[in-house]
Amino acid sequence: GYVFQQAYLFKGSIRDNLTLFDNWLYYVAADQNICRVMKDSENYSIVLNYESLQGYADEPVLSLHIVDNLLFIQMSFALYRYDLQTKKIDEIYDARHIGVLKNDIYFSGRDATIYKMDVHDDEPKAILQPEINGDHKEEWKNLYKNFILVDGILYYYKRNPDGLYRYQNEESVLID
């Protein structure tokens, strides 16, 4: 049989979003702090208090992503980039769905567009945009919704017309 041993790295109140970067475990604590603890020790520190990012009381952090010393914080209605070295924070865009591939971050929001942006850039590039003409929502086409990145390929769901698609080499192919 196997013998498993459990060890406590940190006795604290971890609320959500545990992610690993450069031997540090980053997480959202119950006290509105984003914290980190060294994975092999009890070396704990507060990275950022996110209360100022909240659009309303008790707004949660939906996800954390770390790329090249940049911490991306997804709130309910906004995506922020926090530089772990300079401590500078920038609001990037409205983002409901987020994916990371190498040094690129992909996101989509309520405007039904999927964007791609190098993590160090300030301007996202729309890679899939809807056709919104007029005030009649039933006439709007190609409303891009949820997506996932798998093995470097973007898979997404689109409404009007409905379908599951694969996006690769700037080309979309209907899957289902």
Short mmCIF file of C-alpha atoms in Angstrom, two decimals:
data_model
loop_
_atom_site.label_atom_id
_atom_site.label_comp_id
_atom_site.label_asym_id
_atom_site.label_seq_id
_atom_site.Cartn_x
_atom_site.Cartn_y
_atom_site.Cartn_z
CA GLY A 1 0.00 0.00 0.00
CA TYR A 2 0.83 3.67 -0.12
CA VAL A 3 1.49 5.96 2.81
CA PHE A 4 0.37 9.56 2.32
CA GLN A 5 1.64 12.37 4.47
CA GLN A 6 -0.18 15.67 4.73
CA ALA A 7 1.61 18.88 5.64
CA TYR A 8 0.24 22.35 6.24
CA LEU A 9 2.11 25.10 4.42
CA PHE A 10 0.05 27.86 5.90
CA LYS A 11 -2.70 28.03 8.46
CA GLY A 12 -4.80 30.78 7.00
CA SER A 13 -8.11 31.37 5.40
CA ILE A 14 -7.85 30.53 1.71
CA ARG A 15 -11.05 31.46 -0.04
CA ASP A 16 -10.49 30.71 -3.71
CA ASN A 17 -8.33 30.66 -6.86
CA LEU A 18 -5.18 28.79 -5.95
CA THR A 19 -2.52 29.17 -8.66
CA LEU A 20 1.22 28.40 -8.83
CA PHE A 21 3.90 30.69 -10.24
CA ASP A 22 7.68 30.59 -9.67
CA ASN A 23 7.47 28.40 -6.51
CA TRP A 24 4.78 30.63 -4.99
CA LEU A 25 1.16 29.61 -4.42
CA TYR A 26 -1.10 32.61 -5.01
CA TYR A 27 -4.64 32.64 -3.64
CA VAL A 28 -7.57 34.83 -2.68
CA ALA A 29 -8.01 35.11 1.09
CA ALA A 30 -11.27 35.75 2.93
CA ASP A 31 -10.06 39.20 4.07
CA GLN A 32 -10.10 40.76 0.54
CA ASN A 33 -6.40 40.10 0.07
CA ILE A 34 -4.59 38.30 -2.69
CA CYS A 35 -1.78 36.47 -0.94
CA ARG A 36 1.08 34.16 -1.68
CA VAL A 37 2.98 31.51 0.23
CA MET A 38 6.22 29.78 -0.80
CA LYS A 39 5.28 26.22 -1.77
CA ASP A 40 8.02 24.64 0.39
CA SER A 41 7.84 26.88 3.46
CA GLU A 42 5.63 29.11 5.54
CA ASN A 43 6.96 32.30 3.89
CA TYR A 44 3.63 34.14 3.51
CA SER A 45 2.88 37.65 2.28
CA ILE A 46 0.01 39.81 1.09
CA VAL A 47 0.38 40.74 -2.57
CA LEU A 48 -2.57 43.10 -2.97
CA ASN A 49 -5.75 44.12 -1.22
CA TYR A 50 -8.42 43.98 -3.92
CA GLU A 51 -11.12 46.01 -2.13
CA SER A 52 -10.45 49.03 -4.38
CA LEU A 53 -11.11 46.84 -7.46
CA GLN A 54 -14.57 45.84 -6.30
CA GLY A 55 -17.45 47.42 -8.20
CA TYR A 56 -19.87 46.49 -5.42
CA ALA A 57 -19.67 45.20 -1.84
CA ASP A 58 -18.41 41.60 -1.63
CA GLU A 59 -17.68 41.36 -5.37
CA PRO A 60 -15.55 38.21 -5.68
CA VAL A 61 -12.31 37.61 -7.53
CA LEU A 62 -13.37 35.12 -10.20
CA SER A 63 -9.89 34.04 -11.29
CA LEU A 64 -6.17 34.70 -11.03
CA HIS A 65 -3.71 34.18 -13.88
CA ILE A 66 0.03 34.85 -13.69
CA VAL A 67 2.21 35.32 -16.77
CA ASP A 68 5.74 36.77 -16.81
CA ASN A 69 5.47 38.45 -13.36
CA LEU A 70 2.07 39.92 -14.23
CA LEU A 71 -0.93 38.98 -12.12
CA PHE A 72 -4.25 39.12 -13.98
CA ILE A 73 -7.23 39.54 -11.66
CA GLN A 74 -10.70 38.84 -13.01
CA MET A 75 -13.49 40.50 -11.08
CA SER A 76 -17.16 40.08 -12.04
CA PHE A 77 -17.05 42.77 -14.72
CA ALA A 78 -13.41 43.78 -15.21
CA LEU A 79 -9.94 42.37 -15.85
CA TYR A 80 -6.95 43.97 -14.12
CA ARG A 81 -3.20 43.55 -14.66
CA TYR A 82 -0.96 43.93 -11.62
CA ASP A 83 2.82 44.02 -12.11
CA LEU A 84 4.34 41.99 -9.27
CA GLN A 85 7.62 43.94 -9.50
CA THR A 86 6.54 47.55 -10.01
CA LYS A 87 3.20 47.19 -8.10
CA LYS A 88 1.43 49.07 -10.92
CA ILE A 89 -2.16 48.09 -11.63
CA ASP A 90 -4.11 48.69 -14.87
CA GLU A 91 -7.69 47.94 -15.81
CA ILE A 92 -7.60 46.03 -19.08
CA TYR A 93 -11.19 45.44 -20.20
CA ASP A 94 -14.55 43.90 -19.45
CA ALA A 95 -13.86 40.16 -19.31
CA ARG A 96 -16.26 37.32 -18.53
CA HIS A 97 -14.14 34.46 -19.94
CA ILE A 98 -10.34 34.33 -19.83
CA GLY A 99 -7.69 32.03 -21.26
CA VAL A 100 -3.91 32.20 -21.34
CA LEU A 101 -1.61 30.78 -24.01
CA LYS A 102 2.11 31.47 -23.64
CA ASN A 103 2.42 35.29 -23.38
CA ASP A 104 -1.04 35.97 -24.77
CA ILE A 105 -4.24 36.45 -22.83
CA TYR A 106 -7.59 35.85 -24.50
CA PHE A 107 -10.84 37.22 -23.14
CA SER A 108 -14.43 37.91 -24.04
CA GLY A 109 -17.01 40.12 -22.43
CA ARG A 110 -20.50 41.44 -22.76
CA ASP A 111 -19.76 42.93 -26.20
CA ALA A 112 -19.71 39.33 -27.61
CA THR A 113 -16.17 39.74 -28.99
CA ILE A 114 -13.14 37.51 -28.36
CA TYR A 115 -9.92 39.46 -27.88
CA LYS A 116 -6.25 38.47 -27.87
CA MET A 117 -3.54 40.56 -26.23
CA ASP A 118 0.13 40.12 -25.44
CA VAL A 119 0.30 40.33 -21.64
CA HIS A 120 2.59 43.39 -21.82
CA ASP A 121 0.48 45.35 -24.33
CA ASP A 122 -2.15 47.94 -23.51
CA GLU A 123 -4.48 47.41 -26.47
CA PRO A 124 -6.31 44.14 -27.07
CA LYS A 125 -6.88 42.98 -30.65
CA ALA A 126 -10.35 41.69 -31.57
CA ILE A 127 -9.93 38.32 -33.28
CA LEU A 128 -13.63 37.39 -33.51
CA GLN A 129 -16.22 40.19 -33.68
CA PRO A 130 -20.02 40.08 -33.84
CA GLU A 131 -22.21 41.73 -36.47
CA ILE A 132 -24.33 44.13 -34.42
CA ASN A 133 -26.52 46.29 -36.62
CA GLY A 134 -29.39 48.33 -35.24
CA ASP A 135 -31.36 48.01 -32.04
CA HIS A 136 -33.07 44.69 -32.80
CA LYS A 137 -31.10 42.01 -30.91
CA GLU A 138 -32.73 39.20 -32.89
CA GLU A 139 -30.94 40.53 -36.00
CA TRP A 140 -27.49 40.52 -34.40
CA LYS A 141 -25.22 37.79 -35.75
CA ASN A 142 -22.09 35.96 -34.66
CA LEU A 143 -22.32 36.60 -30.93
CA TYR A 144 -19.18 35.03 -29.47
CA LYS A 145 -19.67 33.58 -26.01
CA ASN A 146 -17.68 31.06 -24.03
CA PHE A 147 -14.31 29.68 -25.16
CA ILE A 148 -11.51 27.38 -24.07
CA LEU A 149 -7.88 26.95 -25.18
CA VAL A 150 -6.70 23.36 -25.67
CA ASP A 151 -3.26 22.46 -27.02
CA GLY A 152 -2.85 25.94 -28.52
CA ILE A 153 -6.24 25.86 -30.29
CA LEU A 154 -9.17 28.12 -29.43
CA TYR A 155 -12.58 26.43 -29.25
CA TYR A 156 -15.58 28.72 -28.90
CA TYR A 157 -19.36 28.80 -28.85
CA LYS A 158 -21.18 31.28 -31.04
CA ARG A 159 -24.86 32.28 -31.10
CA ASN A 160 -26.89 33.29 -34.14
CA PRO A 161 -26.05 31.01 -35.83
CA ASP A 162 -25.46 28.60 -32.95
CA GLY A 163 -22.46 26.34 -33.09
CA LEU A 164 -19.25 25.07 -31.57
CA TYR A 165 -16.19 26.14 -33.56
CA ARG A 166 -12.43 25.64 -33.69
CA TYR A 167 -10.29 28.73 -34.38
CA GLN A 168 -6.79 28.02 -35.63
CA ASN A 169 -4.44 29.96 -37.93
CA GLU A 170 -7.00 32.81 -38.07
CA GLU A 171 -9.63 30.46 -39.52
CA SER A 172 -12.87 29.22 -37.93
CA VAL A 173 -14.23 25.72 -38.58
CA LEU A 174 -17.67 24.52 -37.43
CA ILE A 175 -17.35 21.42 -35.23
CA ASP A 176 -20.94 20.93 -34.10
#
